[in-house]
Amino acid sequence: MPDNILCLENLQVHFAIHGALFDRALGRPNAAVRAVDGVDLTIGRGETVALVGESGSGKTTVGRVITKLVQATGGKLLFDGEDMTSVRGSSALRSYRHRVQMIFQDAYQALNPRHTVFDIVAEPLRSLRLVEDNRELSERVSEALSAAGLNPPDEYAERFPHELSGGQRQRVVIAGALAVKPDLIVADEPVSMLDVSIRAQILQVLVDLRQQQNMALLFITHDLPVAWLIADRIAVLYLGRVVEIGSADEITFNPKHPYTVALRNATPQIGANANRGELPDLQGEVPSAARVPTGCRFHPRCPLAFSRCRKEEPPAIDVGPQHMSACWLAE
Ligand code: SF4
């Protein structure tokens, strides 16, 4: 669709597990970890979509495929209408990397401890050859630091990462992503390692930037209230597949899929006031992606499961305007 900056169609990332000698001797095929297993997702220009799920749901892998850090093994990745699924090589990816940036969870790991803040933010501008001279480079770095809330920029430019607080380090990472003026930023749990007071400030920076620069944002998080605060739409991922997607309000306050209801009920800020219905709290953990259950992949943890759930995987079913749930109960 012309107004979508990103479109994922049946995206898959399967990692082969090399079988034991015994399996190979018997000619059994190698098993696979199905980290991402048929994700369909679109992001409009200037839109913020949150990808929500527990550890092991595959949300980080989706982000890494979009930023071309991991290669998809199936499906399609369309960016601005162009099929980028199989594009590899640094020269072919230069323009793509200019337009799609990633913010990592651990700012300290993401920053080179031997480089100053100026060099860290200037690095993508230099490597992608986006500036003509040093004057333009300085201007773009100052602009990015200022937009990320590091003011005055000159006060931070010559510091090293160890001289900054956790929140300031995350602002430097954001400035590095912003410096190239991307169309899409993938932010992987960007506030989960920060204190609560700093989290709110960093989220505000992202909200402001999105409004000022009309930049699309894929916000990856395990935290439903944070997703609701920042996103236009929320997609809930379970064991490598989107099980529910809709507006942030609908998913947070009117979830339809039993997994989303359980996530909502487990969240004190919104679960305490919610109509909890008959559904008990979520039990156990996401099963291994090497052993995806047959039928509905949520059925081993679903208190509402019935016989059909164990045999047939439900498709995405419309449950409201722009709201879909992959659950047989929605039929
Ligand atoms: Fe539960 Fe069945 Fe719905 Fe899956 S399809 S979420 S097992 S009720």
Coordinates of C-alpha atoms and ligand atoms in Angstrom, one line a residue:
M1 CA 0.0 0.0 0.0
P2 CA 1.4 3.4 -0.9
D3 CA 1.0 5.0 2.5
N4 CA 2.9 2.1 4.3
I5 CA 6.6 2.6 4.8
L6 CA 7.0 -1.0 5.9
C7 CA 5.2 -4.2 5.1
L8 CA 6.0 -7.6 6.4
E9 CA 4.3 -10.5 4.6
N10 CA 4.4 -14.0 6.2
L11 CA 7.9 -13.2 7.5
Q12 CA 9.8 -16.2 8.8
V13 CA 13.1 -16.7 10.5
H14 CA 13.9 -20.4 11.2
F15 CA 17.2 -21.4 12.6
A16 CA 18.2 -25.0 11.8
I17 CA 19.2 -27.2 14.7
H18 CA 21.8 -29.6 13.5
G19 CA 20.5 -33.0 14.5
A20 CA 22.2 -35.5 16.7
L21 CA 24.4 -38.1 14.9
F22 CA 21.6 -40.7 15.5
D23 CA 19.0 -38.5 13.7
R24 CA 21.3 -37.9 10.8
A25 CA 22.1 -41.6 10.5
L26 CA 18.4 -42.3 10.3
G27 CA 18.0 -39.6 7.6
R28 CA 15.7 -37.5 9.8
P29 CA 15.5 -33.8 8.7
N30 CA 17.1 -31.2 10.9
A31 CA 14.7 -29.5 13.4
A32 CA 14.4 -25.8 13.4
V33 CA 13.8 -23.0 15.9
R34 CA 10.9 -21.0 14.5
A35 CA 11.8 -17.7 16.0
V36 CA 9.6 -15.8 13.7
D37 CA 6.9 -17.9 12.1
G38 CA 4.6 -16.0 9.7
V39 CA 4.4 -12.4 10.8
D40 CA 2.2 -10.0 8.8
L41 CA 2.6 -6.4 9.8
T42 CA 2.4 -2.9 8.2
I43 CA 3.7 0.4 9.5
G44 CA 2.3 3.6 8.0
R45 CA 4.5 6.7 7.3
G46 CA 4.8 8.6 10.6
E47 CA 3.0 5.9 12.5
T48 CA 4.1 4.3 15.8
V49 CA 3.4 0.6 16.1
A50 CA 4.3 -1.3 19.3
L51 CA 5.3 -4.9 19.1
V52 CA 4.4 -6.5 22.5
G53 CA 5.3 -9.9 23.8
E54 CA 7.0 -11.9 26.5
S55 CA 10.7 -13.1 26.2
G56 CA 10.9 -15.7 23.5
S57 CA 8.0 -14.3 21.5
G58 CA 10.4 -13.4 18.6
K59 CA 9.9 -9.6 18.8
T60 CA 13.6 -8.7 18.9
T61 CA 14.2 -11.0 15.9
V62 CA 11.5 -9.2 13.9
G63 CA 13.3 -5.9 14.7
R64 CA 16.7 -7.4 13.6
V65 CA 15.2 -8.6 10.3
I66 CA 13.8 -5.2 9.6
T67 CA 17.2 -3.6 10.2
K68 CA 18.9 -6.3 8.2
L69 CA 21.0 -7.6 11.1
V70 CA 19.3 -11.0 10.6
Q71 CA 18.3 -12.6 7.3
A72 CA 14.7 -13.7 6.8
T73 CA 14.3 -17.4 5.8
G74 CA 10.9 -16.9 4.3
G75 CA 8.2 -14.3 3.5
K76 CA 8.8 -10.7 2.4
L77 CA 10.1 -7.4 3.7
L78 CA 8.8 -4.5 1.7
F79 CA 10.2 -1.0 2.4
D80 CA 8.6 1.9 0.7
G81 CA 7.2 -0.5 -1.9
E82 CA 10.6 -2.1 -2.6
D83 CA 11.3 -5.8 -1.9
M84 CA 14.3 -5.7 0.5
T85 CA 14.0 -9.4 1.6
S86 CA 17.1 -10.7 -0.1
V87 CA 19.1 -7.5 -0.5
R88 CA 22.6 -8.0 1.0
G89 CA 26.0 -6.4 0.8
S90 CA 27.1 -3.1 2.2
S91 CA 26.8 -1.0 -1.0
A92 CA 23.3 -2.3 -1.8
L93 CA 22.2 -1.7 1.8
R94 CA 23.7 1.8 2.2
S95 CA 20.6 3.7 1.2
Y96 CA 18.4 1.3 3.3
R97 CA 20.6 1.8 6.4
H98 CA 20.3 5.6 5.9
R99 CA 16.5 5.3 6.0
V100 CA 16.1 2.6 8.7
Q101 CA 17.8 2.9 12.1
M102 CA 17.8 0.9 15.3
I103 CA 17.9 1.9 18.9
F104 CA 19.1 -0.9 21.2
Q105 CA 18.1 -1.8 24.7
D106 CA 21.5 -1.6 26.3
A107 CA 22.9 1.9 25.5
Y108 CA 26.2 1.1 27.2
Q109 CA 26.8 -1.9 25.0
A110 CA 25.8 0.1 21.9
L111 CA 28.3 2.9 22.5
N112 CA 32.0 2.6 21.7
P113 CA 33.7 3.5 25.1
R114 CA 36.7 4.9 23.3
H115 CA 34.7 7.4 21.2
T116 CA 33.4 10.8 22.3
V117 CA 29.7 11.6 22.0
F118 CA 30.5 13.7 18.9
D119 CA 32.3 10.8 17.1
I120 CA 29.5 8.3 18.0
V121 CA 26.8 10.5 16.6
A122 CA 29.0 11.6 13.6
E123 CA 29.9 8.0 12.7
P124 CA 26.8 7.1 10.6
L125 CA 26.9 10.5 8.9
R126 CA 30.5 9.8 7.9
S127 CA 30.1 6.1 6.9
L128 CA 27.0 6.8 4.9
R129 CA 28.7 9.9 3.3
L130 CA 25.7 12.1 4.1
V131 CA 27.7 15.4 4.8
E132 CA 29.8 17.5 2.5
D133 CA 32.3 18.9 5.0
N134 CA 33.2 19.2 8.7
R135 CA 31.0 22.3 9.2
E136 CA 27.9 20.4 8.0
L137 CA 28.9 17.4 10.1
S138 CA 29.1 19.6 13.3
E139 CA 25.7 21.1 12.5
R140 CA 24.1 17.8 12.0
V141 CA 25.6 16.3 15.2
S142 CA 24.5 19.4 17.3
E143 CA 21.0 19.2 15.8
A144 CA 20.7 15.5 16.6
L145 CA 22.0 15.9 20.2
S146 CA 19.6 18.8 20.8
A147 CA 16.6 16.9 19.4
A148 CA 17.5 14.0 21.7
G149 CA 17.4 16.4 24.7
L150 CA 21.1 16.8 25.3
N151 CA 21.3 20.6 25.6
P152 CA 23.4 22.5 25.2
P153 CA 25.0 20.0 22.7
D154 CA 28.5 21.4 23.1
E155 CA 28.4 20.4 26.8
Y156 CA 28.1 16.7 25.8
A157 CA 29.9 16.5 22.5
E158 CA 33.4 15.8 24.0
R159 CA 32.4 13.5 26.8
F160 CA 32.9 9.7 26.7
P161 CA 30.1 7.2 27.5
H162 CA 31.4 6.5 31.0
E163 CA 30.9 10.2 31.9
L164 CA 27.2 10.0 31.2
S165 CA 24.2 8.7 33.1
G166 CA 22.1 5.8 31.8
G167 CA 19.4 8.2 30.5
Q168 CA 22.1 10.5 28.8
R169 CA 23.6 7.4 27.2
Q170 CA 20.3 6.3 25.7
R171 CA 19.8 9.9 24.4
V172 CA 23.2 9.6 22.6
V173 CA 22.0 6.4 21.0
I174 CA 18.8 8.1 19.9
A175 CA 20.8 11.1 18.6
G176 CA 23.0 8.6 16.6
A177 CA 19.8 7.2 15.0
L178 CA 18.3 10.6 14.4
A179 CA 21.4 12.2 12.8
V180 CA 20.7 10.5 9.5
K181 CA 17.1 11.6 9.4
P182 CA 15.6 8.1 8.9
D183 CA 12.0 7.3 7.8
L184 CA 11.8 4.4 10.3
I185 CA 13.3 3.8 13.7
V186 CA 13.2 0.3 15.3
A187 CA 13.5 0.8 19.1
D188 CA 14.1 -2.5 20.9
E189 CA 13.1 -2.1 24.6
P190 CA 14.8 1.4 24.7
V191 CA 13.6 2.2 28.2
S192 CA 13.5 -1.1 29.9
M193 CA 17.0 -0.7 31.6
L194 CA 16.3 2.9 32.8
D195 CA 14.9 4.2 36.1
V196 CA 11.2 5.0 36.0
S197 CA 11.7 8.8 36.1
I198 CA 14.2 8.7 33.2
R199 CA 11.9 6.3 31.2
A200 CA 9.2 9.0 31.0
Q201 CA 11.7 11.6 29.7
I202 CA 13.0 9.2 27.0
L203 CA 9.5 8.2 25.9
Q204 CA 8.6 11.9 25.7
V205 CA 11.7 12.5 23.4
L206 CA 10.5 9.7 21.1
V207 CA 6.9 11.1 21.1
D208 CA 8.1 14.6 20.3
L209 CA 10.5 13.5 17.6
R210 CA 7.8 11.5 15.9
Q211 CA 5.5 14.5 15.8
Q212 CA 8.2 16.9 14.6
Q213 CA 9.9 14.7 12.0
N214 CA 7.0 12.5 10.8
M215 CA 9.1 9.5 11.4
A216 CA 7.7 6.0 11.7
L217 CA 8.6 4.0 14.8
L218 CA 8.4 0.3 15.6
F219 CA 8.6 0.2 19.4
I220 CA 9.4 -3.3 20.8
T221 CA 8.5 -3.9 24.4
H222 CA 7.2 -6.4 26.9
D223 CA 5.3 -3.6 28.7
L224 CA 1.7 -3.1 27.7
P225 CA 1.2 0.3 29.5
V226 CA 4.3 1.7 27.8
A227 CA 3.1 0.5 24.4
W228 CA -0.3 2.2 25.0
L229 CA 1.4 5.4 26.0
I230 CA 3.5 5.7 22.9
A231 CA 1.8 3.8 20.1
D232 CA -1.0 4.3 17.6
R233 CA -1.4 0.6 17.1
I234 CA -0.3 -2.4 19.1
A235 CA 0.6 -5.9 17.7
V236 CA 0.8 -8.7 20.2
L237 CA 3.3 -11.4 19.3
Y238 CA 3.2 -14.9 20.6
L239 CA 5.7 -17.6 19.7
G240 CA 6.7 -16.0 16.5
R241 CA 3.3 -14.9 15.2
V242 CA 1.0 -11.8 15.7
V243 CA -2.1 -13.1 17.6
E244 CA -3.9 -9.7 17.9
I245 CA -3.5 -6.3 16.4
G246 CA -5.5 -3.1 16.7
S247 CA -5.5 0.5 18.0
A248 CA -3.6 1.1 21.2
D249 CA -6.8 1.8 23.1
E250 CA -8.6 -1.3 21.7
I251 CA -5.7 -3.7 22.5
T252 CA -5.2 -2.2 26.0
F253 CA -8.8 -1.7 27.2
N254 CA -10.8 -4.1 25.0
P255 CA -8.5 -7.0 24.2
K256 CA -10.2 -10.0 22.5
H257 CA -7.4 -12.7 22.3
P258 CA -7.1 -14.7 25.6
Y259 CA -3.3 -14.1 25.6
T260 CA -3.7 -10.3 25.4
V261 CA -6.4 -10.5 28.1
A262 CA -4.0 -12.4 30.3
L263 CA -1.2 -9.9 29.6
R264 CA -3.5 -7.0 30.4
N265 CA -4.7 -8.7 33.6
A266 CA -1.0 -9.3 34.7
T267 CA -0.4 -5.5 34.4
P268 CA -1.1 -3.8 37.7
Q269 CA -1.7 -0.3 36.2
I270 CA -4.5 -1.4 33.9
G271 CA -5.3 -5.0 35.0
A272 CA -6.5 -4.0 38.5
N273 CA -9.4 -1.9 37.1
A274 CA -10.2 -4.2 34.2
N275 CA -13.1 -6.5 34.0
R276 CA -11.1 -9.7 34.5
G277 CA -13.9 -12.0 33.5
E278 CA -13.5 -15.7 33.9
L279 CA -9.9 -15.8 32.7
P280 CA -7.3 -16.9 35.2
D281 CA -3.8 -15.3 35.3
L282 CA -1.3 -16.4 32.7
Q283 CA 0.5 -19.6 33.7
G284 CA 4.0 -20.9 32.7
E285 CA 6.2 -19.5 30.0
V286 CA 6.3 -19.3 26.3
P287 CA 7.2 -22.8 25.0
S288 CA 10.4 -23.3 23.1
A289 CA 10.3 -22.1 19.5
A290 CA 11.8 -25.4 18.5
R291 CA 8.6 -27.1 19.6
V292 CA 5.7 -25.0 18.4
P293 CA 2.4 -26.6 19.5
T294 CA 0.1 -27.8 16.7
G295 CA -3.2 -26.0 16.2
C296 CA -3.4 -22.7 18.1
R297 CA 0.1 -22.1 19.4
F298 CA -1.3 -20.6 22.6
H299 CA -3.5 -23.7 23.5
P300 CA -1.2 -25.3 26.1
R301 CA -1.6 -22.1 28.2
C302 CA -5.1 -21.2 27.3
P303 CA -7.8 -21.9 29.9
L304 CA -10.5 -21.5 27.2
A305 CA -9.0 -24.1 24.7
F306 CA -11.3 -26.6 23.1
S307 CA -10.8 -29.5 20.8
R308 CA -10.5 -27.5 17.6
C309 CA -7.8 -25.4 19.1
R310 CA -5.5 -28.4 19.3
K311 CA -5.9 -29.3 15.7
E312 CA -6.3 -26.1 13.6
E313 CA -4.4 -22.8 13.9
P314 CA -6.8 -19.9 13.8
P315 CA -6.4 -17.2 11.1
A316 CA -6.6 -13.5 11.9
I317 CA -10.3 -12.7 12.3
D318 CA -11.8 -9.3 12.2
V319 CA -13.3 -8.3 15.6
G320 CA -13.8 -4.6 15.0
P321 CA -12.5 -1.7 12.9
Q322 CA -8.8 -2.3 12.2
H323 CA -8.8 -4.9 15.0
M324 CA -7.9 -8.6 14.4
S325 CA -7.6 -11.5 16.7
A326 CA -6.3 -15.0 15.8
C327 CA -8.6 -17.0 18.1
W328 CA -11.4 -19.4 17.2
L329 CA -13.6 -17.7 19.8
A330 CA -13.7 -14.6 17.5
E331 CA -15.5 -16.5 14.8
Ligands
SF4_1 FE1 -7.4 -20.2 23.3 FE2 -8.5 -21.7 21.3 FE3 -8.5 -19.0 21.2 FE4 -6.2 -20.4 20.9 S1 -8.0 -20.5 19.5 S2 -6.5 -18.5 22.1 S3 -6.5 -22.0 22.4 S4 -9.6 -20.3 22.7

